[in-house]
PDB file of C-alpha atoms in Angstrom:
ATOM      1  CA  UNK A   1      26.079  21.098  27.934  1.00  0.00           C
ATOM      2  CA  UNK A   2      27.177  17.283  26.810  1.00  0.00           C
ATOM      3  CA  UNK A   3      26.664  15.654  23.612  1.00  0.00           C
ATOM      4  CA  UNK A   4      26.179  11.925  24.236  1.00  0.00           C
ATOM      5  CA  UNK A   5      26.065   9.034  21.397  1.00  0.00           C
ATOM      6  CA  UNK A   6      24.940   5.386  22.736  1.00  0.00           C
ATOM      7  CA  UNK A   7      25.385   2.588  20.779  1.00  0.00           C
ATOM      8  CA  UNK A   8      22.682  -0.595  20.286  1.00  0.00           C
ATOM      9  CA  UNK A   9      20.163  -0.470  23.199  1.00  0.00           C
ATOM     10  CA  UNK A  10      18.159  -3.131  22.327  1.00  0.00           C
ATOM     11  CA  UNK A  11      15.146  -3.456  24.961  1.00  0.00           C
ATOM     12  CA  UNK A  12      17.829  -3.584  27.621  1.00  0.00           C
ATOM     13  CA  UNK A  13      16.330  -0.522  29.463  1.00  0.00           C
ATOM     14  CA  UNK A  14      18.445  -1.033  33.181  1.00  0.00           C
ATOM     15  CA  UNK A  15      21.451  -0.269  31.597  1.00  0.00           C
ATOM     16  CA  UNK A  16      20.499   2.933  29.341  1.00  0.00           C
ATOM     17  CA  UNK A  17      19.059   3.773  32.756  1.00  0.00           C
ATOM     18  CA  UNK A  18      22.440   3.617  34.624  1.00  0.00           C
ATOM     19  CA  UNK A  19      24.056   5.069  32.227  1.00  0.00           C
ATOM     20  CA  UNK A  20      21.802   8.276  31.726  1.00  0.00           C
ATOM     21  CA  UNK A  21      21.873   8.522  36.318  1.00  0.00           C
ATOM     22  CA  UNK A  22      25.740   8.417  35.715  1.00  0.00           C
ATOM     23  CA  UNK A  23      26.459  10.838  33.619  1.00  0.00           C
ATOM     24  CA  UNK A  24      23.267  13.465  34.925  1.00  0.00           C
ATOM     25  CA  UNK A  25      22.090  13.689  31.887  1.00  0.00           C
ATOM     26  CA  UNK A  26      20.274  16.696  31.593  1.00  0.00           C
ATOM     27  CA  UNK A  27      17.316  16.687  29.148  1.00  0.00           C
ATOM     28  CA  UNK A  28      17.169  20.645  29.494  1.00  0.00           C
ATOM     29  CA  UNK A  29      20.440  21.009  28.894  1.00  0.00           C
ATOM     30  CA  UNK A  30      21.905  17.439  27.364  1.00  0.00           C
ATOM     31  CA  UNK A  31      21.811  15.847  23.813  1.00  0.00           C
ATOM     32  CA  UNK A  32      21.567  12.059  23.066  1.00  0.00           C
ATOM     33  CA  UNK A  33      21.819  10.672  19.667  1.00  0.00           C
ATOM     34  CA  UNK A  34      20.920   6.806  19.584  1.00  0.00           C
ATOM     35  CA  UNK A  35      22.443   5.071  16.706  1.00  0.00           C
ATOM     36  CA  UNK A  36      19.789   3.106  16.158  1.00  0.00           C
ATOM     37  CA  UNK A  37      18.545  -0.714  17.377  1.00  0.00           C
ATOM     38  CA  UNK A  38      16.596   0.970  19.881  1.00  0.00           C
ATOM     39  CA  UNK A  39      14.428  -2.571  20.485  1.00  0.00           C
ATOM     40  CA  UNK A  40      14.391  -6.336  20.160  1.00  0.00           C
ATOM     41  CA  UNK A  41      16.300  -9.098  22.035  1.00  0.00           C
ATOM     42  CA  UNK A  42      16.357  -7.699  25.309  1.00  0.00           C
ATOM     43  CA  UNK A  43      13.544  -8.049  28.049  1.00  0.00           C
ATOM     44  CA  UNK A  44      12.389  -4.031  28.185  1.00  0.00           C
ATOM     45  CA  UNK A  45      11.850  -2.613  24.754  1.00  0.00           C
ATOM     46  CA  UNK A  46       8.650  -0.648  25.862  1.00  0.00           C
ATOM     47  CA  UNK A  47      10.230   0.825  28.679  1.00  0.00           C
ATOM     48  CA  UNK A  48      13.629   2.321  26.247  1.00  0.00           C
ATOM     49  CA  UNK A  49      10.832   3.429  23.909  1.00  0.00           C
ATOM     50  CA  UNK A  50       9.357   5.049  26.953  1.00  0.00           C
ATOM     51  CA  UNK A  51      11.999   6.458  28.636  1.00  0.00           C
ATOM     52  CA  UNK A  52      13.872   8.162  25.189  1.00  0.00           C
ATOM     53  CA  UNK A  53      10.299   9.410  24.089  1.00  0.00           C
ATOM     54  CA  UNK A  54       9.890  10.912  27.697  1.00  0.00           C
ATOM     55  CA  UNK A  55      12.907  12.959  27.316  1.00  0.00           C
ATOM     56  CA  UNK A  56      11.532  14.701  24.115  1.00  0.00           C
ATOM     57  CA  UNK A  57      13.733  16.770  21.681  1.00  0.00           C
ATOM     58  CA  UNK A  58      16.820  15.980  23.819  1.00  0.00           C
ATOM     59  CA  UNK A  59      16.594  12.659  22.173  1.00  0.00           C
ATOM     60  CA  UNK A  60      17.295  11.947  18.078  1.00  0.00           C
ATOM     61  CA  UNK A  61      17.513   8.350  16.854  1.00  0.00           C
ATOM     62  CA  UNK A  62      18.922   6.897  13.658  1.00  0.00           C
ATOM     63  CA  UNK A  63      16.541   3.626  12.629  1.00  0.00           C
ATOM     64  CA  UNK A  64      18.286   0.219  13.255  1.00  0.00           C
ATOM     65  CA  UNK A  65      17.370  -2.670  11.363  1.00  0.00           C
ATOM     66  CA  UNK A  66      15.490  -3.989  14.719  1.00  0.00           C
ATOM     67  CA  UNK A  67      13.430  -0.900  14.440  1.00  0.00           C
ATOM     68  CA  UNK A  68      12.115  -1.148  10.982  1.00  0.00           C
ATOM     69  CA  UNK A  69      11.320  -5.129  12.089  1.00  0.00           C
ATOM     70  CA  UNK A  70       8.898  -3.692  14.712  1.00  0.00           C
ATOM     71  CA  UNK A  71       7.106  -1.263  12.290  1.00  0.00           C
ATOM     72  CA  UNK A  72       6.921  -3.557  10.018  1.00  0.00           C
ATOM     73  CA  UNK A  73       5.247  -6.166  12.387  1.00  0.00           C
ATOM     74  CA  UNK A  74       2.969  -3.533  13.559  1.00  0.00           C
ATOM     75  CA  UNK A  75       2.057  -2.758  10.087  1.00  0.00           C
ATOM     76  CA  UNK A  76       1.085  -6.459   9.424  1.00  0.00           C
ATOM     77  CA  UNK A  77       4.142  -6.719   6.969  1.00  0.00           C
ATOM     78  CA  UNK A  78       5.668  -9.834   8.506  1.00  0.00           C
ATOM     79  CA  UNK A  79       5.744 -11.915  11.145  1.00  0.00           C
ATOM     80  CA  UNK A  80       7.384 -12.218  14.446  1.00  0.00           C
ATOM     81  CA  UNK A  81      10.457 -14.191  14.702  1.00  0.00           C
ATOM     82  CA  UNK A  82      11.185 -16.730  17.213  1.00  0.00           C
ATOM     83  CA  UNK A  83      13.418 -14.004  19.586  1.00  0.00           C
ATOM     84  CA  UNK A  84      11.911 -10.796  18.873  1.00  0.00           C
ATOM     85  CA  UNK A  85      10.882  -9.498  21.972  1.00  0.00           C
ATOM     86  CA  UNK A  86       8.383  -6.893  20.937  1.00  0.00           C
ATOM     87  CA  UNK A  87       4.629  -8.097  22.234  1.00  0.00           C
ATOM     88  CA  UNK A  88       5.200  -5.989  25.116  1.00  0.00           C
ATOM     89  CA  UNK A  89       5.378  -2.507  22.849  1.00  0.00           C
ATOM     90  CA  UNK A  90       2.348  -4.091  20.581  1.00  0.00           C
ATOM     91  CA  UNK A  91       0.243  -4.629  23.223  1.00  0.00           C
ATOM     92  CA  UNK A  92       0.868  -1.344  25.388  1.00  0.00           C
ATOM     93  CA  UNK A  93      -2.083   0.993  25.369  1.00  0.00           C
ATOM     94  CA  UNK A  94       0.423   3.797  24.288  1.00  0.00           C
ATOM     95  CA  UNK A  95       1.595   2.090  20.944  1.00  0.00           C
ATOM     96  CA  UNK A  96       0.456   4.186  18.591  1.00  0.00           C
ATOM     97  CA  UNK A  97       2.102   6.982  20.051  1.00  0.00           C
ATOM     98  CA  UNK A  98       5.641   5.765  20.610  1.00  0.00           C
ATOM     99  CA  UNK A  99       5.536   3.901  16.716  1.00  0.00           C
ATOM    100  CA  UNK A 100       4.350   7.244  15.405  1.00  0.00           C
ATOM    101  CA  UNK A 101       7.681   9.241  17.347  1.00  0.00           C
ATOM    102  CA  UNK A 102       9.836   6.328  16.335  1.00  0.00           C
ATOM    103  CA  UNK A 103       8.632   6.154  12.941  1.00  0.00           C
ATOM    104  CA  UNK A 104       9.604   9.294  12.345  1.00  0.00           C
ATOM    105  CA  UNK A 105      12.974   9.604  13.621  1.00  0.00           C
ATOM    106  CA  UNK A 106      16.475   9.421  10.850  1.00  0.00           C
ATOM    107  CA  UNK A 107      17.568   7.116   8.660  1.00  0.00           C
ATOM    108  CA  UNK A 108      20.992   9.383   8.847  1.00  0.00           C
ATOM    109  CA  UNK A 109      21.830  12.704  11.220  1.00  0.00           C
ATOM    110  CA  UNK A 110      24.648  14.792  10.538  1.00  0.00           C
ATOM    111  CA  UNK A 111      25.086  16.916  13.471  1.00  0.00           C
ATOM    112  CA  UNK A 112      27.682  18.012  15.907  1.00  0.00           C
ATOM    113  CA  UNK A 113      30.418  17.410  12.787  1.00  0.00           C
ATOM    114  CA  UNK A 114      29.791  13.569  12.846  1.00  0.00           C
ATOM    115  CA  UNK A 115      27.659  11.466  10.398  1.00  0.00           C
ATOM    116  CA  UNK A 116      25.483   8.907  12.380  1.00  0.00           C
ATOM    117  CA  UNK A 117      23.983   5.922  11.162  1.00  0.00           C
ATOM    118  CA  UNK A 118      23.172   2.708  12.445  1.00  0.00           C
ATOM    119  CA  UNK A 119      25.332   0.304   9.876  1.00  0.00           C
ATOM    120  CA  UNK A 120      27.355   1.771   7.458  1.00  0.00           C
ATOM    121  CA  UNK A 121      27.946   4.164   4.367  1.00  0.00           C
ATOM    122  CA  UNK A 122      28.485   2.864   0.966  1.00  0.00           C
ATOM    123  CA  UNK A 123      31.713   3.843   0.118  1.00  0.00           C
ATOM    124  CA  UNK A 124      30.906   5.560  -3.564  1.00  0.00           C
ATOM    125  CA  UNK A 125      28.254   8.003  -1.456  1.00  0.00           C
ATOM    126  CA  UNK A 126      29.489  11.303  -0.606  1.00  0.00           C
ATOM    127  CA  UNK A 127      28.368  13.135   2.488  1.00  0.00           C
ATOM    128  CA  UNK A 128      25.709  14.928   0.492  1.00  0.00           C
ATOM    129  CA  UNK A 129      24.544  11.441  -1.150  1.00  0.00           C
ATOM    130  CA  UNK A 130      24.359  10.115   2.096  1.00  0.00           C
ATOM    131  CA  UNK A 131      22.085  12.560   3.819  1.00  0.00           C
ATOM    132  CA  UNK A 132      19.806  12.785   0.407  1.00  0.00           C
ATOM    133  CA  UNK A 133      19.425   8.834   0.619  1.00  0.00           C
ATOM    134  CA  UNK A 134      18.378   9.103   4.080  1.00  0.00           C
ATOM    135  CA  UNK A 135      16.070  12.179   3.444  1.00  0.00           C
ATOM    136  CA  UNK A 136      14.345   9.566   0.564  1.00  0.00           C
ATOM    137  CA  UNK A 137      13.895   7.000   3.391  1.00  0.00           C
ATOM    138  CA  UNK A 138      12.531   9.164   5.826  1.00  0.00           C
ATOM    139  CA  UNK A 139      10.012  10.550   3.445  1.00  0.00           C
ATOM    140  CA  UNK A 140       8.469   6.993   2.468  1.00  0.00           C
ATOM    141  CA  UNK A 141       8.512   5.819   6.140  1.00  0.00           C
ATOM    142  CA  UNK A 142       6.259   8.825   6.747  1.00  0.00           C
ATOM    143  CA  UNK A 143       3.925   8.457   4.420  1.00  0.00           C
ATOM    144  CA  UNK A 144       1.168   6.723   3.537  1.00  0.00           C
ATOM    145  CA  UNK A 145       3.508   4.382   1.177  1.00  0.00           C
ATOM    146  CA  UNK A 146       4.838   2.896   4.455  1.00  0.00           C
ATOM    147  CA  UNK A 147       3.074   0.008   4.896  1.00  0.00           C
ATOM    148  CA  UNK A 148       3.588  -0.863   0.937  1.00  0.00           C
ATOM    149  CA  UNK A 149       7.392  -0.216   1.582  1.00  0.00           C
ATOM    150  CA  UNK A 150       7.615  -2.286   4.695  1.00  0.00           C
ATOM    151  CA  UNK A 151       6.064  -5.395   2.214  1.00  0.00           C
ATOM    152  CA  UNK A 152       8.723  -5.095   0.189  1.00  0.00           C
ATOM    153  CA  UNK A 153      11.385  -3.908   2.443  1.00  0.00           C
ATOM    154  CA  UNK A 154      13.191  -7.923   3.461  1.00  0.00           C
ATOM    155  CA  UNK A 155      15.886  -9.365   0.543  1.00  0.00           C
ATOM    156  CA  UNK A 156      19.310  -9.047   0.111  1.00  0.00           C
ATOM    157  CA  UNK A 157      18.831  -7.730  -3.182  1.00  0.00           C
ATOM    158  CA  UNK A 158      20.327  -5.467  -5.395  1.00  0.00           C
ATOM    159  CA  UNK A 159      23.685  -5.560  -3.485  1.00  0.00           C
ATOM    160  CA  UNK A 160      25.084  -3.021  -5.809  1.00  0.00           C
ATOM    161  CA  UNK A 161      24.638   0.566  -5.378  1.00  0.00           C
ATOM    162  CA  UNK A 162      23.558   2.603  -8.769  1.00  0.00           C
ATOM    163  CA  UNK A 163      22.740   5.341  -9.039  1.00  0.00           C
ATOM    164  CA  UNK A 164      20.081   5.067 -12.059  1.00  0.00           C
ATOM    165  CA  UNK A 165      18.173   2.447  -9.236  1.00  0.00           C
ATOM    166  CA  UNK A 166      14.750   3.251  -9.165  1.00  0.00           C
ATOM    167  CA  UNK A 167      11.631   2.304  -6.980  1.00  0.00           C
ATOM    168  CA  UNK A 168      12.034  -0.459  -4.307  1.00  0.00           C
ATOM    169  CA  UNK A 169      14.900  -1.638  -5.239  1.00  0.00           C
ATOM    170  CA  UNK A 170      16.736   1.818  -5.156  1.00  0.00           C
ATOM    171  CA  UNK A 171      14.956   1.809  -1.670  1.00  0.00           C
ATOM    172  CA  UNK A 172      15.999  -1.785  -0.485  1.00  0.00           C
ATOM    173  CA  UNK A 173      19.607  -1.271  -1.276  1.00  0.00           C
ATOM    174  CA  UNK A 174      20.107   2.094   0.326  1.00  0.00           C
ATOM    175  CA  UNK A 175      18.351   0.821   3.745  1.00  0.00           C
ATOM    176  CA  UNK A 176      20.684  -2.384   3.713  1.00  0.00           C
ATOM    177  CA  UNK A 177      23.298  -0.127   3.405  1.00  0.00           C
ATOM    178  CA  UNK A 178      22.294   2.096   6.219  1.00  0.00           C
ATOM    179  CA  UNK A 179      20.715  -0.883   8.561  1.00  0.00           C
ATOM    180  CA  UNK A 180      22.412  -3.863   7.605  1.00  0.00           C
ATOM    181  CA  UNK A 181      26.029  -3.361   5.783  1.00  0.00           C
ATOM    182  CA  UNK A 182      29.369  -4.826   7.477  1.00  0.00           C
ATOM    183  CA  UNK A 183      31.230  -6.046   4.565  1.00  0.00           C
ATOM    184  CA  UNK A 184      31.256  -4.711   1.068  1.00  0.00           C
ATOM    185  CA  UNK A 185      33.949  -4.685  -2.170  1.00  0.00           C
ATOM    186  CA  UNK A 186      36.119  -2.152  -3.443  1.00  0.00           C
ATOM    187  CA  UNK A 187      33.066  -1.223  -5.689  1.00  0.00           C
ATOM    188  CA  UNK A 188      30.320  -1.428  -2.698  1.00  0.00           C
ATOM    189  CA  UNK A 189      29.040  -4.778  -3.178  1.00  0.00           C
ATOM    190  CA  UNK A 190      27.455  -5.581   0.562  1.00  0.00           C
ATOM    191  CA  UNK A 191      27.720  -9.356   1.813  1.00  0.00           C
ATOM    192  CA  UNK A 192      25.336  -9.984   4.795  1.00  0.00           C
ATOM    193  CA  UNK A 193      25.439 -13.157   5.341  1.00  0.00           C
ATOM    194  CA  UNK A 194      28.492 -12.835   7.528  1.00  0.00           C
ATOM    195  CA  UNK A 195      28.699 -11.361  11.288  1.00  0.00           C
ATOM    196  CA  UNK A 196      32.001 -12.123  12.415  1.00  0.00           C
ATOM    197  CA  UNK A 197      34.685  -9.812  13.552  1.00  0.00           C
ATOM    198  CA  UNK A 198      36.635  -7.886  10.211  1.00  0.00           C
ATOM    199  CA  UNK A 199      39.693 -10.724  10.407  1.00  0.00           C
ATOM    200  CA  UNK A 200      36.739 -12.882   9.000  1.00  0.00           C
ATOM    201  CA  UNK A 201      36.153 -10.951   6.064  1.00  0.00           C
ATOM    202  CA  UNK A 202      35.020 -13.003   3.191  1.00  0.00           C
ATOM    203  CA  UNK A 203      37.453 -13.092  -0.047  1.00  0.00           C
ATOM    204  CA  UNK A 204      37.078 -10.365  -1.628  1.00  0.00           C
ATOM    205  CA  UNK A 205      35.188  -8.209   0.615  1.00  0.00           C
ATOM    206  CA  UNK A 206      36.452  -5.840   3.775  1.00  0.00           C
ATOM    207  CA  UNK A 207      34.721  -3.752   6.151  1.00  0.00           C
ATOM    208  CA  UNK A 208      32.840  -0.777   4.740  1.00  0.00           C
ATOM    209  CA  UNK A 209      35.223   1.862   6.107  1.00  0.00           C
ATOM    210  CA  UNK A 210      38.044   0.460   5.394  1.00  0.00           C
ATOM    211  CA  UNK A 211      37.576   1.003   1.480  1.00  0.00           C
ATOM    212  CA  UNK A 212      40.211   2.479  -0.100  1.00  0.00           C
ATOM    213  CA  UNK A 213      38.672   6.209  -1.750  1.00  0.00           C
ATOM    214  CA  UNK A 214      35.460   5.749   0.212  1.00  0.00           C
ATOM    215  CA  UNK A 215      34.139   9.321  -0.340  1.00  0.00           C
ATOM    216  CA  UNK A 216      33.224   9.941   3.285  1.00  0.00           C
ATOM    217  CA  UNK A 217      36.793   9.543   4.431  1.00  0.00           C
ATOM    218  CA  UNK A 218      37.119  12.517   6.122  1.00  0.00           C
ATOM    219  CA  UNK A 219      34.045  12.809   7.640  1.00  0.00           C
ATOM    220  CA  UNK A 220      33.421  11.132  11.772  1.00  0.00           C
ATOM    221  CA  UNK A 221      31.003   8.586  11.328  1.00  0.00           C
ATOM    222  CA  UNK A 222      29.269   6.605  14.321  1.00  0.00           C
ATOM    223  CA  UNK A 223      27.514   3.735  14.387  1.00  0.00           C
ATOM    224  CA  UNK A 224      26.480   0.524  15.606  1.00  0.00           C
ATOM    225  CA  UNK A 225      24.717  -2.644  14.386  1.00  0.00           C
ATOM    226  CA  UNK A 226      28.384  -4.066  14.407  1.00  0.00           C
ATOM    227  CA  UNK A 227      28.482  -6.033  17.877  1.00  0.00           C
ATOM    228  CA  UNK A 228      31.498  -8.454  16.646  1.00  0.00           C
ATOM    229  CA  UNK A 229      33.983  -5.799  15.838  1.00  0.00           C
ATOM    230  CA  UNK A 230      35.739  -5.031  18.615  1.00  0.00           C
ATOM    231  CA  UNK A 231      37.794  -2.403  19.545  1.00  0.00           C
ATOM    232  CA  UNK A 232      38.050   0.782  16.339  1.00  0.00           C
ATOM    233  CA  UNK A 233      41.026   2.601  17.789  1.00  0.00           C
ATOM    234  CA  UNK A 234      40.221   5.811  14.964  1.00  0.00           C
ATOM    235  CA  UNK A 235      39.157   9.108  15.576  1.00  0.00           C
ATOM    236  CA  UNK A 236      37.333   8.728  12.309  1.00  0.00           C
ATOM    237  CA  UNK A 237      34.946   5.403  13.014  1.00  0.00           C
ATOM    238  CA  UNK A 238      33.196   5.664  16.140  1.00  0.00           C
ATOM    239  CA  UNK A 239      31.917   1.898  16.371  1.00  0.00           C
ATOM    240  CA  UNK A 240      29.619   1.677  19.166  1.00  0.00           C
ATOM    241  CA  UNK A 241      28.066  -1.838  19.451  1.00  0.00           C
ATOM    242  CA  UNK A 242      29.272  -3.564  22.153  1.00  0.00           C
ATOM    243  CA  UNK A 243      27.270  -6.188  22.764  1.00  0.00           C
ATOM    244  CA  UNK A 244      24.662  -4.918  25.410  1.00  0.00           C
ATOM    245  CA  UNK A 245      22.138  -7.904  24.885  1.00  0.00           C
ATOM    246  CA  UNK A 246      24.626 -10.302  24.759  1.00  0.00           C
ATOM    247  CA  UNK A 247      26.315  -9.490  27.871  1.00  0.00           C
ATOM    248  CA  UNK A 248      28.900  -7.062  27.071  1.00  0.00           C
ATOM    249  CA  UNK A 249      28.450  -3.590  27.475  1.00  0.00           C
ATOM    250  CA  UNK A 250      26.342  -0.469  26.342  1.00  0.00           C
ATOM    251  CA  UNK A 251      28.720   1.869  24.835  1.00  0.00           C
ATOM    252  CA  UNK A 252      28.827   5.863  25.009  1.00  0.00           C
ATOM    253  CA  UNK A 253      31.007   8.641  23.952  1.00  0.00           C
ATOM    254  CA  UNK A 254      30.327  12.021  25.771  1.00  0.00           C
ATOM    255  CA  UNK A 255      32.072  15.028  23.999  1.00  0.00           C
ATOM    256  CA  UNK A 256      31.285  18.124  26.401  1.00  0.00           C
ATOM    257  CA  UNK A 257      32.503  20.543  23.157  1.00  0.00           C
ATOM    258  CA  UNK A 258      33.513  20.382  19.239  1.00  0.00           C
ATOM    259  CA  UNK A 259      36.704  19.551  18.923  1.00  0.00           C
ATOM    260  CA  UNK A 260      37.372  17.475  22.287  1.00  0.00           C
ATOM    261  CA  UNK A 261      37.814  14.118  22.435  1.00  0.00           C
ATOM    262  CA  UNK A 262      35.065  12.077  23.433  1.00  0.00           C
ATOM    263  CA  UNK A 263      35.246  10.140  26.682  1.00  0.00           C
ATOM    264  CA  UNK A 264      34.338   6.680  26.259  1.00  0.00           C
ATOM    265  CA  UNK A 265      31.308   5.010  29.038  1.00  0.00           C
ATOM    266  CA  UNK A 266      30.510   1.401  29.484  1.00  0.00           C
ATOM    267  CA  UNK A 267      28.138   0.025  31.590  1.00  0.00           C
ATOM    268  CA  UNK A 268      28.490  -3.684  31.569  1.00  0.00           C
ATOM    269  CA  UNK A 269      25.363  -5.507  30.612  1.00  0.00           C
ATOM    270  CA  UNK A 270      23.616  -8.540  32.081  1.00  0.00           C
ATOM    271  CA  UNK A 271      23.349 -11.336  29.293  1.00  0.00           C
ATOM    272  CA  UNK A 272      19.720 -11.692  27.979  1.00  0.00           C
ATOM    273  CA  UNK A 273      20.392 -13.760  24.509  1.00  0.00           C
ATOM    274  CA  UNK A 274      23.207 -15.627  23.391  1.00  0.00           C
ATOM    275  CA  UNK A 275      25.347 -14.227  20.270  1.00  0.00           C
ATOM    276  CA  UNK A 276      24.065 -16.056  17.091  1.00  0.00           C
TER     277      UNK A 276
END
């Protein structure tokens, strides 16, 4: 048996197929965590939805920020934006079905001994915290608050964790965090507004796991969302974005037992939407 983790698919479905014919992956046998941005950008986001859903509980997904966009636009909570590329999963006969499995995959996994998420981790959040927060999300997205929360869900604001948050905004902060964070302070402040590599950290801030005390620091954490970053040479980060609908490549680690180190995959990527 291999455990695989693939970073941002985004509706770019030829690749995610070459890479699952490459490895042989196995869904008797096989496990493939997504890490989220499952959709959006590229030209086939029905057919990823498709394919992972065919390949049942093989398959567990953290939500991406491009995910929540596309149950919220099914839900009537916003409109589409000029390069979503999500019609084709609105219109498909089967979209109840696949937004029902996708609405109910994790906001956070911890499995295999490695936290996955699609963004980041504040850094005053302990493992426990972490997986709590996500357990809140899940819950909401689940219910029938959803389409409430999705209303609500856009804005940059509060960009400070605490604890005492209640409501929406204890909601809205904890999913940027999970979907959206890059940068943050020494205290966990998040900046979004920039997307540049981490030389180009804004004054003041620095990449989320480079924090000094963050209280996840000895815990493996993938993710994505981060298609700028470049190159994490840690055992501790697994940074998996590389760019797939841009024209770089979709990024895997296979690990064929605990303990070993993963062996990195690339399949390079044709270029379907230029970096903004």
């Amino acid at each position: 048996m291999s455990v695989f983790w693939v970073g941002d698919i985004q509706g770019c479905d030829e690749p995610l197929g070459h890479m699952l014919d490459q490895v042989g992956f196995s869904a008797s046998r096989d496990r493939l965590y997504v890490l989220g941005d499952l959709v959006n950008r590229g030209p086939s986001s029905l057919a990823v939805l498709r394919r992972l859903y065919s390949l049942g509980s093989s398959v567990q997904c953290v939500l991406g920020n491009h995910d929540l966009h596309l149950l919220a636009l099914s839900a009537g909570a916003r409109a589409p934006g000029a390069s979503d590329t999500l019609n084709d999963i609105l219109q498909a006969p089967d979209k109840g079905t696949l937004l029902h499995w996708l609405k109910h995959q994790s906001i956070a996994i911890y499995q295999e001994d490695v936290l996955m998420v699609h963004a980041g981790v504040l850094p005053q959040w302990t493992l426990e915290e972490t997986l709590s927060l996500a357990r809140e999300l899940e819950n909401i997205l689940q219910s029938d608050e959803a389409d409430a929360f999705f209303m609500n869900m856009y804005g940059n604001e509060p960009a400070q964790w605490q604890a005492q948050l209640q409501g929406m905004a204890r909601w809205r902060c904890a999913l940027n965090a999970f979907t959206r964070l890059r940068f943050c302070s020494l205290t966990g402040a998040m900046e979004f507004a920039t997307k540049e590599n981490a030389a180009k950290a804004p004054q003041g801030y620095m990449p989320w796991f480079e924090v000094p005390q963050r209280l996840t620091a000895n815990t493996t954490i993938a993710f994505g969302h981060w298609s700028t970053l470049g190159a994490v040479e840690r055992q501790d980060i697994w940074a998996l974005d590389t760019g797939c609908v841009w024209g770089g490549c979709l990024t895997a680690l296979q690990r064929d037992h605990v303990g070993a180190p993963p062996k990195r995959i690339e399949i390079k990527c044709p270029s379907y939407q230029k970096p903004f």
